[in-house]
Amino acid sequence: SGVADLREAFAAARERRAAGRLTLLFVDEIHRFNRAQQDGFLPYVEDGTVTLIGATTENPSFELNGALLSRCQVLVLRRLDETGLETLLQRAEAAAGRKLPVTPEARTALAAMADGDGRYMLNLAEELLRLPREAAPLDSAGLAAAVQRRAPLYDKGQEGHYNLISALHKSLRGSDTAAALDWLARMLAGGEDPLYIVRRLVRFAVEDIGLADPQAVV
């Protein structure tokens, strides 16, 4: 039914184009279309019938046809940093007309719990703003008790799995032990199989350290 809807949308877009009106087509989760279906976009994108915007949580290099990808510009939306999260909190406070009932330390912990996810940050802010106005500001421990801790964002079967093991490997290669431990902890907290990590560490000891320290693999 989705393909039929697209055909109708393209037909309507061509009519609007003939009348001098342009069409912006937004397709959410575009990676769910198979290769043959993605090919159906090509003629309409090429002749300017539509300006296509496709959103995907996957790596477009792997999930989109090369022909379609070559006619698009890839924009990567990264996680929000601390400044961005703080901006969202300030907007939430302005909309509510009051400050969040948390101490400065708990406010920092709140940003860490959101882990770069603005939507989750606003959900946490809504929970806190439901607390009684006369309640004392929550410290970090009180914050943890008031809201549930966010499950680590980690997809063991897809791109996140490979991104984090690669980050661990590159941190070790650069002798950045603190970063390596951080990536390791994040993978373990996300439920990664420890044997998978051990196999990569063995490979690292052989390939990257090698003769510099023959005992590393031991």
Coordinates of N, CA and C in Angstrom, one line a residue:
S1 N 0.8 -1.2 0.0 CA 0.0 0.0 0.0 C 0.9 1.2 0.0
G2 N 2.1 1.2 0.6 CA 2.9 2.3 0.6 C 3.4 2.7 -0.8
V3 N 3.7 1.7 -1.6 CA 4.1 2.0 -3.0 C 3.0 2.6 -3.8
A4 N 1.8 2.1 -3.6 CA 0.6 2.7 -4.3 C 0.4 4.2 -3.8
D5 N 0.6 4.4 -2.6 CA 0.5 5.8 -2.1 C 1.5 6.7 -2.7
L6 N 2.8 6.2 -2.9 CA 3.8 7.0 -3.5 C 3.5 7.3 -4.9
R7 N 3.0 6.3 -5.6 CA 2.6 6.5 -7.0 C 1.6 7.7 -7.2
E8 N 0.6 7.6 -6.3 CA -0.4 8.7 -6.3 C 0.3 10.1 -5.9
A9 N 1.2 10.0 -5.0 CA 1.9 11.3 -4.6 C 2.7 11.8 -5.7
F10 N 3.4 10.9 -6.5 CA 4.2 11.3 -7.6 C 3.3 11.9 -8.7
A11 N 2.2 11.3 -9.0 CA 1.3 11.8 -10.0 C 0.8 13.2 -9.6
A12 N 0.4 13.3 -8.4 CA 0.0 14.6 -7.9 C 1.1 15.7 -8.0
A13 N 2.3 15.2 -7.7 CA 3.4 16.2 -7.7 C 3.7 16.6 -9.2
R14 N 3.5 15.8 -10.1 CA 3.7 16.1 -11.5 C 2.7 17.2 -12.0
E15 N 1.4 17.0 -11.5 CA 0.4 17.9 -11.8 C 0.7 19.3 -11.2
R16 N 1.2 19.3 -9.9 CA 1.6 20.6 -9.3 C 2.7 21.2 -10.0
R17 N 3.7 20.4 -10.5 CA 4.8 20.9 -11.2 C 4.4 21.6 -12.5
A18 N 3.5 21.0 -13.2 CA 3.0 21.5 -14.4 C 2.3 22.9 -14.2
A19 N 1.7 23.0 -13.0 CA 1.1 24.3 -12.6 C 2.1 25.3 -12.0
G20 N 3.4 24.9 -12.0 CA 4.4 25.8 -11.4 C 4.6 25.7 -9.9
R21 N 4.1 24.7 -9.3 CA 4.3 24.5 -7.9 C 5.2 23.3 -7.6
L22 N 6.2 23.5 -6.7 CA 7.1 22.5 -6.3 C 6.6 21.6 -5.2
T23 N 7.2 20.4 -5.1 CA 6.7 19.4 -4.1 C 7.9 18.9 -3.3
L24 N 7.8 19.0 -1.9 CA 8.8 18.4 -1.0 C 8.2 17.1 -0.5
L25 N 8.9 16.0 -0.7 CA 8.5 14.7 -0.3 C 9.4 14.2 0.8
F26 N 8.8 14.0 2.0 CA 9.6 13.5 3.2 C 9.2 12.1 3.4
V27 N 10.2 11.2 3.4 CA 10.0 9.8 3.6 C 10.7 9.4 4.9
D28 N 9.9 9.0 5.9 CA 10.6 8.6 7.2 C 11.0 7.1 7.0
E29 N 12.1 6.8 7.7 CA 12.6 5.4 7.7 C 12.7 4.9 6.2
I30 N 13.4 5.7 5.4 CA 13.5 5.3 4.0 C 14.2 4.0 3.7
H31 N 15.0 3.6 4.7 CA 15.7 2.3 4.5 C 14.8 1.1 4.5
R32 N 13.5 1.3 4.9 CA 12.6 0.2 4.9 C 12.1 -0.2 3.5
F33 N 12.3 0.7 2.5 CA 12.0 0.4 1.1 C 13.1 -0.5 0.6
N34 N 12.8 -1.6 -0.1 CA 13.8 -2.4 -0.7 C 14.5 -1.8 -1.9
R35 N 15.4 -2.4 -2.5 CA 16.2 -1.8 -3.6 C 15.4 -1.5 -4.8
A36 N 14.5 -2.4 -5.1 CA 13.6 -2.1 -6.3 C 12.7 -0.9 -6.1
Q37 N 12.2 -0.9 -4.8 CA 11.3 0.3 -4.5 C 12.0 1.6 -4.5
Q38 N 13.3 1.5 -4.0 CA 14.1 2.8 -4.0 C 14.3 3.3 -5.4
D39 N 14.5 2.3 -6.3 CA 14.7 2.7 -7.7 C 13.5 3.5 -8.3
G40 N 12.3 3.3 -7.7 CA 11.2 4.0 -8.1 C 11.2 5.5 -7.9
F41 N 12.1 5.9 -6.9 CA 12.2 7.3 -6.7 C 13.0 8.0 -7.7
L42 N 13.9 7.3 -8.4 CA 15.0 7.9 -9.3 C 14.4 8.9 -10.3
P43 N 13.5 8.4 -11.2 CA 13.1 9.3 -12.3 C 12.4 10.6 -11.7
Y44 N 11.7 10.5 -10.6 CA 11.1 11.7 -10.1 C 12.0 12.7 -9.4
V45 N 13.1 12.1 -8.8 CA 14.2 12.9 -8.2 C 15.0 13.6 -9.3
E46 N 15.3 12.8 -10.4 CA 16.1 13.3 -11.4 C 15.5 14.5 -12.2
D47 N 14.2 14.3 -12.5 CA 13.5 15.4 -13.3 C 13.0 16.5 -12.5
G48 N 13.2 16.5 -11.2 CA 12.8 17.6 -10.3 C 11.3 17.6 -9.9
T49 N 10.6 16.4 -10.2 CA 9.2 16.4 -9.8 C 9.1 16.6 -8.3
V50 N 10.0 16.0 -7.5 CA 10.0 16.1 -6.1 C 11.4 16.5 -5.6
T51 N 11.4 17.2 -4.5 CA 12.7 17.3 -3.7 C 12.5 16.3 -2.6
L52 N 13.4 15.3 -2.6 CA 13.2 14.1 -1.7 C 14.1 14.4 -0.4
I53 N 13.4 14.2 0.7 CA 14.1 14.2 2.0 C 13.8 12.8 2.6
G54 N 14.8 12.0 2.8 CA 14.7 10.7 3.4 C 15.3 10.6 4.8
A55 N 14.6 10.2 5.8 CA 15.2 10.1 7.1 C 15.4 8.6 7.4
T56 N 16.5 8.3 8.1 CA 16.9 6.9 8.4 C 17.7 6.9 9.6
T57 N 17.6 5.8 10.4 CA 18.4 5.6 11.6 C 19.6 4.7 11.3
E58 N 19.6 4.2 10.0 CA 20.7 3.3 9.6 C 21.7 4.1 8.8
N59 N 22.8 3.4 8.5 CA 23.9 4.0 7.6 C 23.4 4.0 6.2
P60 N 23.2 5.2 5.6 CA 22.7 5.3 4.2 C 23.6 4.6 3.2
S61 N 24.9 4.6 3.5 CA 25.8 3.9 2.6 C 25.5 2.4 2.4
F62 N 25.0 1.8 3.4 CA 24.7 0.4 3.4 C 23.2 0.1 3.0
E63 N 22.3 1.1 3.3 CA 20.9 0.8 3.2 C 20.2 1.4 1.9
L64 N 20.9 2.4 1.3 CA 20.3 3.0 0.1 C 21.0 2.6 -1.1
N65 N 20.3 2.6 -2.2 CA 20.9 2.3 -3.5 C 21.9 3.4 -3.8
G66 N 23.0 2.9 -4.5 CA 24.1 3.9 -4.8 C 23.6 5.0 -5.8
A67 N 22.7 4.6 -6.7 CA 22.2 5.6 -7.7 C 21.4 6.6 -7.0
L68 N 20.5 6.2 -6.0 CA 19.7 7.2 -5.3 C 20.6 8.0 -4.4
L69 N 21.5 7.4 -3.7 CA 22.4 8.1 -2.8 C 23.2 9.1 -3.5
S70 N 23.7 8.8 -4.7 CA 24.5 9.8 -5.5 C 23.8 11.1 -5.9
R71 N 22.5 11.0 -5.8 CA 21.6 12.2 -6.2 C 21.1 12.9 -4.9
C72 N 21.6 12.5 -3.8 CA 21.2 13.1 -2.5 C 22.4 13.7 -1.8
Q73 N 22.2 14.5 -0.9 CA 23.2 15.0 0.0 C 22.9 14.4 1.4
V74 N 24.0 13.8 2.0 CA 23.8 13.1 3.3 C 24.1 14.1 4.4
L75 N 23.1 14.3 5.3 CA 23.3 15.2 6.5 C 23.2 14.3 7.7
V76 N 24.2 14.3 8.6 CA 24.2 13.4 9.8 C 23.8 14.3 11.0
L77 N 22.7 13.8 11.6 CA 22.2 14.4 12.8 C 22.8 13.7 14.0
R78 N 23.8 14.4 14.7 CA 24.5 13.7 15.8 C 23.7 14.0 17.2
R79 N 24.2 13.3 18.2 CA 23.6 13.5 19.5 C 23.9 14.9 20.0
L80 N 23.0 15.4 20.8 CA 23.2 16.8 21.4 C 24.3 16.8 22.4
D81 N 25.1 17.8 22.4 CA 26.1 18.0 23.4 C 25.5 18.6 24.7
E82 N 26.4 18.9 25.7 CA 25.9 19.4 26.9 C 25.2 20.8 26.7
T83 N 25.8 21.6 25.8 CA 25.2 22.9 25.6 C 23.8 22.8 25.0
G84 N 23.7 21.9 24.0 CA 22.3 21.7 23.4 C 21.3 21.2 24.4
L85 N 21.7 20.2 25.2 CA 20.8 19.7 26.2 C 20.4 20.8 27.2
E86 N 21.4 21.6 27.6 CA 21.1 22.7 28.6 C 20.1 23.7 27.9
T87 N 20.2 24.0 26.6 CA 19.3 24.9 26.0 C 17.9 24.3 26.0
L88 N 17.8 23.0 25.8 CA 16.4 22.4 25.9 C 15.8 22.5 27.3
L89 N 16.7 22.3 28.3 CA 16.2 22.4 29.7 C 15.7 23.8 29.9
Q90 N 16.4 24.8 29.5 CA 16.0 26.2 29.7 C 14.7 26.5 29.0
R91 N 14.5 26.0 27.8 CA 13.3 26.2 27.1 C 12.1 25.5 27.8
A92 N 12.4 24.3 28.4 CA 11.3 23.6 29.1 C 11.0 24.4 30.4
E93 N 12.0 25.0 31.0 CA 11.7 25.8 32.2 C 10.9 27.0 31.9
A94 N 11.3 27.7 30.8 CA 10.6 28.9 30.3 C 9.1 28.6 30.0
A95 N 8.9 27.4 29.4 CA 7.5 27.0 29.0 C 6.7 26.7 30.3
A96 N 7.3 26.1 31.3 CA 6.6 25.8 32.6 C 6.5 26.9 33.5
G97 N 7.4 27.9 33.3 CA 7.3 29.1 34.2 C 8.0 28.9 35.5
R98 N 8.9 27.9 35.6 CA 9.6 27.7 36.8 C 10.8 26.8 36.6
K99 N 11.8 26.8 37.5 CA 13.0 26.1 37.3 C 12.8 24.6 37.7
L100 N 13.6 23.7 37.2 CA 13.6 22.3 37.6 C 14.0 22.2 39.1
P101 N 13.3 21.4 39.8 CA 13.7 21.2 41.3 C 14.9 20.3 41.5
V102 N 16.0 20.8 41.0 CA 17.2 20.0 41.1 C 18.4 20.9 41.5
T103 N 19.4 20.3 42.1 CA 20.6 21.0 42.4 C 21.5 21.1 41.2
P104 N 22.5 22.0 41.2 CA 23.4 22.1 40.0 C 24.0 20.7 39.7
E105 N 24.4 20.0 40.7 CA 25.0 18.7 40.5 C 24.0 17.7 39.8
A106 N 22.8 17.7 40.3 CA 21.8 16.9 39.7 C 21.4 17.3 38.3
R107 N 21.5 18.6 38.0 CA 21.3 19.0 36.7 C 22.3 18.5 35.7
T108 N 23.6 18.4 36.2 CA 24.6 17.8 35.4 C 24.4 16.3 35.2
A109 N 23.9 15.7 36.2 CA 23.6 14.2 36.2 C 22.4 14.0 35.2
L110 N 21.5 14.9 35.2 CA 20.3 14.8 34.3 C 20.8 14.8 32.8
A111 N 21.7 15.6 32.5 CA 22.2 15.6 31.1 C 22.9 14.4 30.8
A112 N 23.7 13.8 31.8 CA 24.4 12.5 31.5 C 23.4 11.4 31.3
M113 N 22.3 11.4 32.1 CA 21.3 10.4 31.9 C 20.6 10.4 30.5
A114 N 20.5 11.6 30.0 CA 19.8 11.8 28.7 C 20.7 11.2 27.6
D115 N 22.0 11.2 27.8 CA 23.0 10.7 26.8 C 22.8 11.2 25.4
G116 N 22.6 12.5 25.3 CA 22.5 13.2 24.0 C 21.2 13.1 23.3
D117 N 20.2 12.5 24.0 CA 18.9 12.4 23.4 C 17.9 13.5 23.9
G118 N 17.6 14.5 23.0 CA 16.8 15.6 23.5 C 15.4 15.2 23.9
R119 N 14.8 14.3 23.2 CA 13.5 13.9 23.5 C 13.4 13.3 24.9
Y120 N 14.4 12.4 25.2 CA 14.4 11.8 26.5 C 14.7 12.8 27.6
M121 N 15.5 13.8 27.3 CA 15.8 14.9 28.2 C 14.5 15.6 28.6
L122 N 13.7 15.9 27.6 CA 12.4 16.6 27.8 C 11.5 15.7 28.6
N123 N 11.5 14.5 28.3 CA 10.6 13.5 29.1 C 11.0 13.6 30.6
L124 N 12.3 13.6 30.9 CA 12.8 13.6 32.2 C 12.4 15.0 32.9
A125 N 12.5 16.0 32.1 CA 12.1 17.4 32.6 C 10.6 17.4 33.0
E126 N 9.8 16.8 32.2 CA 8.4 16.8 32.4 C 8.1 16.0 33.7
E127 N 8.8 14.9 33.9 CA 8.6 14.1 35.2 C 8.9 15.0 36.4
L128 N 10.1 15.7 36.3 CA 10.5 16.5 37.4 C 9.6 17.7 37.7
L129 N 9.0 18.3 36.6 CA 8.1 19.4 36.8 C 6.8 19.0 37.4
R130 N 6.5 17.7 37.4 CA 5.3 17.3 38.1 C 5.4 17.2 39.6
L131 N 6.6 17.3 40.1 CA 6.8 17.2 41.5 C 6.2 18.5 42.2
P132 N 5.8 18.4 43.4 CA 5.2 19.6 44.1 C 6.2 20.7 44.1
R133 N 5.7 21.9 43.9 CA 6.5 23.1 43.9 C 7.2 23.3 45.2
E134 N 6.6 22.9 46.3 CA 7.2 23.2 47.6 C 8.3 22.1 47.9
A135 N 8.5 21.1 47.1 CA 9.5 20.1 47.3 C 10.9 20.7 47.3
A136 N 11.8 20.2 48.1 CA 13.2 20.6 48.2 C 13.9 20.1 46.9
P137 N 14.9 20.9 46.4 CA 15.6 20.5 45.2 C 16.3 19.1 45.4
L138 N 16.2 18.3 44.3 CA 16.8 17.0 44.4 C 18.3 17.0 44.2
D139 N 19.0 16.2 44.9 CA 20.4 16.1 44.6 C 20.5 14.9 43.7
S140 N 21.8 14.5 43.4 CA 22.0 13.4 42.4 C 21.3 12.1 42.8
A141 N 21.4 11.8 44.1 CA 20.8 10.6 44.6 C 19.3 10.7 44.5
G142 N 18.7 11.8 44.8 CA 17.3 12.0 44.8 C 16.8 12.0 43.3
L143 N 17.6 12.5 42.4 CA 17.2 12.5 41.0 C 17.1 11.0 40.5
A144 N 18.1 10.2 40.9 CA 18.2 8.8 40.5 C 16.9 8.1 41.0
A145 N 16.5 8.4 42.2 CA 15.3 7.8 42.8 C 14.0 8.2 42.1
A146 N 14.0 9.5 41.6 CA 12.8 10.1 41.1 C 12.5 9.7 39.7
V147 N 13.5 9.4 38.9 CA 13.3 9.0 37.5 C 14.1 7.7 37.2
Q148 N 13.6 7.0 36.3 CA 14.3 5.7 36.0 C 15.5 6.0 35.2
R149 N 16.5 5.2 35.4 CA 17.8 5.4 34.6 C 17.6 4.9 33.2
R150 N 18.1 5.7 32.2 CA 18.0 5.4 30.8 C 18.8 4.1 30.5
A151 N 18.2 3.2 29.8 CA 19.0 2.0 29.3 C 20.0 2.5 28.3
P152 N 21.2 2.0 28.3 CA 22.2 2.4 27.3 C 21.8 2.2 25.9
L153 N 22.0 3.3 25.1 CA 21.6 3.2 23.7 C 22.7 2.4 22.9
Y154 N 22.4 1.2 22.6 CA 23.4 0.3 22.0 C 22.7 -0.8 21.3
D155 N 22.9 -0.9 20.0 CA 22.3 -1.9 19.2 C 23.3 -3.0 18.9
K156 N 23.2 -4.1 19.5 CA 24.2 -5.2 19.3 C 24.3 -5.8 18.0
G157 N 23.2 -5.6 17.2 CA 23.1 -6.3 15.9 C 23.4 -5.4 14.7
Q158 N 23.5 -4.1 14.9 CA 23.7 -3.2 13.8 C 24.8 -2.3 14.0
E159 N 24.6 -1.0 13.5 CA 25.8 -0.1 13.4 C 26.4 0.2 14.7
G160 N 25.6 0.4 15.8 CA 26.2 0.8 17.0 C 27.2 -0.3 17.5
H161 N 26.9 -1.5 17.2 CA 27.8 -2.6 17.6 C 29.2 -2.4 17.0
Y162 N 29.3 -2.1 15.7 CA 30.5 -2.0 15.1 C 31.2 -0.6 15.4
N163 N 30.4 0.4 15.6 CA 31.0 1.7 15.9 C 31.7 1.7 17.2
L164 N 31.2 1.1 18.2 CA 31.8 1.1 19.5 C 33.0 0.2 19.6
I165 N 32.9 -1.0 19.0 CA 34.1 -1.9 19.0 C 35.3 -1.2 18.2
S166 N 34.9 -0.5 17.2 CA 36.0 0.2 16.4 C 36.5 1.4 17.3
A167 N 35.7 2.1 18.0 CA 36.2 3.2 18.9 C 37.1 2.6 20.0
L168 N 36.7 1.4 20.5 CA 37.6 0.8 21.5 C 39.0 0.5 20.9
H169 N 39.0 -0.1 19.7 CA 40.2 -0.5 19.1 C 41.1 0.7 18.8
K170 N 40.5 1.8 18.2 CA 41.2 3.0 17.9 C 41.7 3.7 19.1
S171 N 41.0 3.7 20.2 CA 41.5 4.3 21.5 C 42.7 3.5 22.0
L172 N 42.7 2.2 21.9 CA 43.9 1.5 22.3 C 45.1 1.8 21.4
R173 N 44.8 1.8 20.1 CA 45.8 2.1 19.1 C 46.5 3.5 19.4
G174 N 45.7 4.4 19.9 CA 46.2 5.7 20.2 C 46.7 5.9 21.7
S175 N 46.8 4.8 22.4 CA 47.2 4.7 23.8 C 46.4 5.6 24.7
D176 N 45.1 5.7 24.4 CA 44.2 6.5 25.2 C 43.4 5.5 26.1
T177 N 44.0 5.2 27.2 CA 43.4 4.2 28.1 C 42.1 4.6 28.7
A178 N 41.9 5.9 29.0 CA 40.7 6.4 29.6 C 39.5 6.2 28.7
A179 N 39.8 6.6 27.4 CA 38.7 6.4 26.4 C 38.4 5.0 26.1
A180 N 39.4 4.1 26.1 CA 39.2 2.7 25.9 C 38.3 2.1 26.9
L181 N 38.6 2.5 28.2 CA 37.8 2.0 29.3 C 36.4 2.5 29.2
D182 N 36.2 3.7 28.8 CA 34.9 4.3 28.6 C 34.0 3.5 27.6
W183 N 34.7 3.2 26.4 CA 34.0 2.5 25.3 C 33.7 1.1 25.8
L184 N 34.7 0.5 26.5 CA 34.5 -0.9 27.0 C 33.3 -1.0 28.0
A185 N 33.2 0.0 28.9 CA 32.1 0.0 29.9 C 30.8 0.2 29.2
R186 N 30.8 1.1 28.2 CA 29.5 1.3 27.5 C 29.0 0.1 26.8
M187 N 29.9 -0.7 26.2 CA 29.5 -1.9 25.5 C 29.0 -3.0 26.5
L188 N 29.7 -3.1 27.6 CA 29.3 -4.1 28.6 C 27.9 -3.7 29.2
A189 N 27.8 -2.4 29.5 CA 26.5 -1.9 30.0 C 25.3 -2.1 29.0
G190 N 25.7 -2.1 27.7 CA 24.7 -2.3 26.7 C 24.3 -3.8 26.5
G191 N 25.1 -4.7 27.1 CA 24.7 -6.1 27.0 C 25.6 -6.8 25.9
E192 N 26.7 -6.2 25.5 CA 27.6 -6.9 24.6 C 28.1 -8.2 25.1
D193 N 28.3 -9.2 24.3 CA 28.9 -10.5 24.7 C 30.4 -10.2 25.0
P194 N 30.8 -10.5 26.2 CA 32.2 -10.3 26.6 C 33.2 -11.0 25.7
L195 N 32.8 -12.2 25.2 CA 33.7 -13.0 24.4 C 34.0 -12.3 23.0
Y196 N 33.0 -11.5 22.5 CA 33.2 -10.8 21.3 C 34.3 -9.7 21.6
I197 N 34.3 -9.1 22.7 CA 35.3 -8.0 23.1 C 36.6 -8.7 23.2
V198 N 36.7 -9.8 23.9 CA 37.9 -10.5 24.1 C 38.6 -10.9 22.8
R199 N 37.8 -11.4 21.9 CA 38.4 -11.8 20.6 C 39.0 -10.5 19.9
R200 N 38.3 -9.4 20.0 CA 38.9 -8.2 19.4 C 40.2 -7.8 20.1
L201 N 40.2 -7.9 21.4 CA 41.4 -7.6 22.1 C 42.6 -8.5 21.8
V202 N 42.3 -9.8 21.6 CA 43.3 -10.7 21.1 C 43.9 -10.3 19.8
R203 N 43.0 -9.9 18.9 CA 43.4 -9.5 17.5 C 44.2 -8.2 17.6
F204 N 43.8 -7.3 18.5 CA 44.6 -6.1 18.7 C 46.0 -6.4 19.2
A205 N 46.1 -7.3 20.2 CA 47.4 -7.6 20.8 C 48.3 -8.2 19.7
V206 N 47.7 -9.0 18.8 CA 48.6 -9.6 17.7 C 48.9 -8.6 16.6
E207 N 47.9 -7.9 16.1 CA 48.1 -7.1 14.9 C 48.7 -5.7 15.2
D208 N 48.2 -5.1 16.3 CA 48.6 -3.7 16.6 C 49.8 -3.6 17.5
I209 N 49.9 -4.4 18.5 CA 51.1 -4.4 19.4 C 52.2 -5.3 18.8
G210 N 51.8 -6.5 18.4 CA 52.7 -7.4 17.7 C 54.1 -7.6 18.4
L211 N 55.2 -7.4 17.6 CA 56.5 -7.6 18.1 C 57.0 -6.6 19.1
A212 N 56.2 -5.4 19.2 CA 56.6 -4.4 20.2 C 56.5 -5.0 21.6
D213 N 55.6 -6.0 21.8 CA 55.5 -6.7 23.1 C 54.9 -8.0 22.8
P214 N 55.7 -9.0 22.5 CA 55.2 -10.4 22.2 C 54.3 -11.0 23.3
Q215 N 54.5 -10.5 24.5 CA 53.7 -11.1 25.6 C 52.3 -10.5 25.8
A216 N 52.0 -9.5 25.0 CA 50.7 -8.8 25.1 C 49.6 -9.8 24.9
V217 N 49.7 -10.7 23.9 CA 48.7 -11.6 23.6 C 48.5 -12.6 24.7
V218 N 49.6 -12.9 25.4 CA 49.5 -13.8 26.5 C 48.6 -13.2 27.7

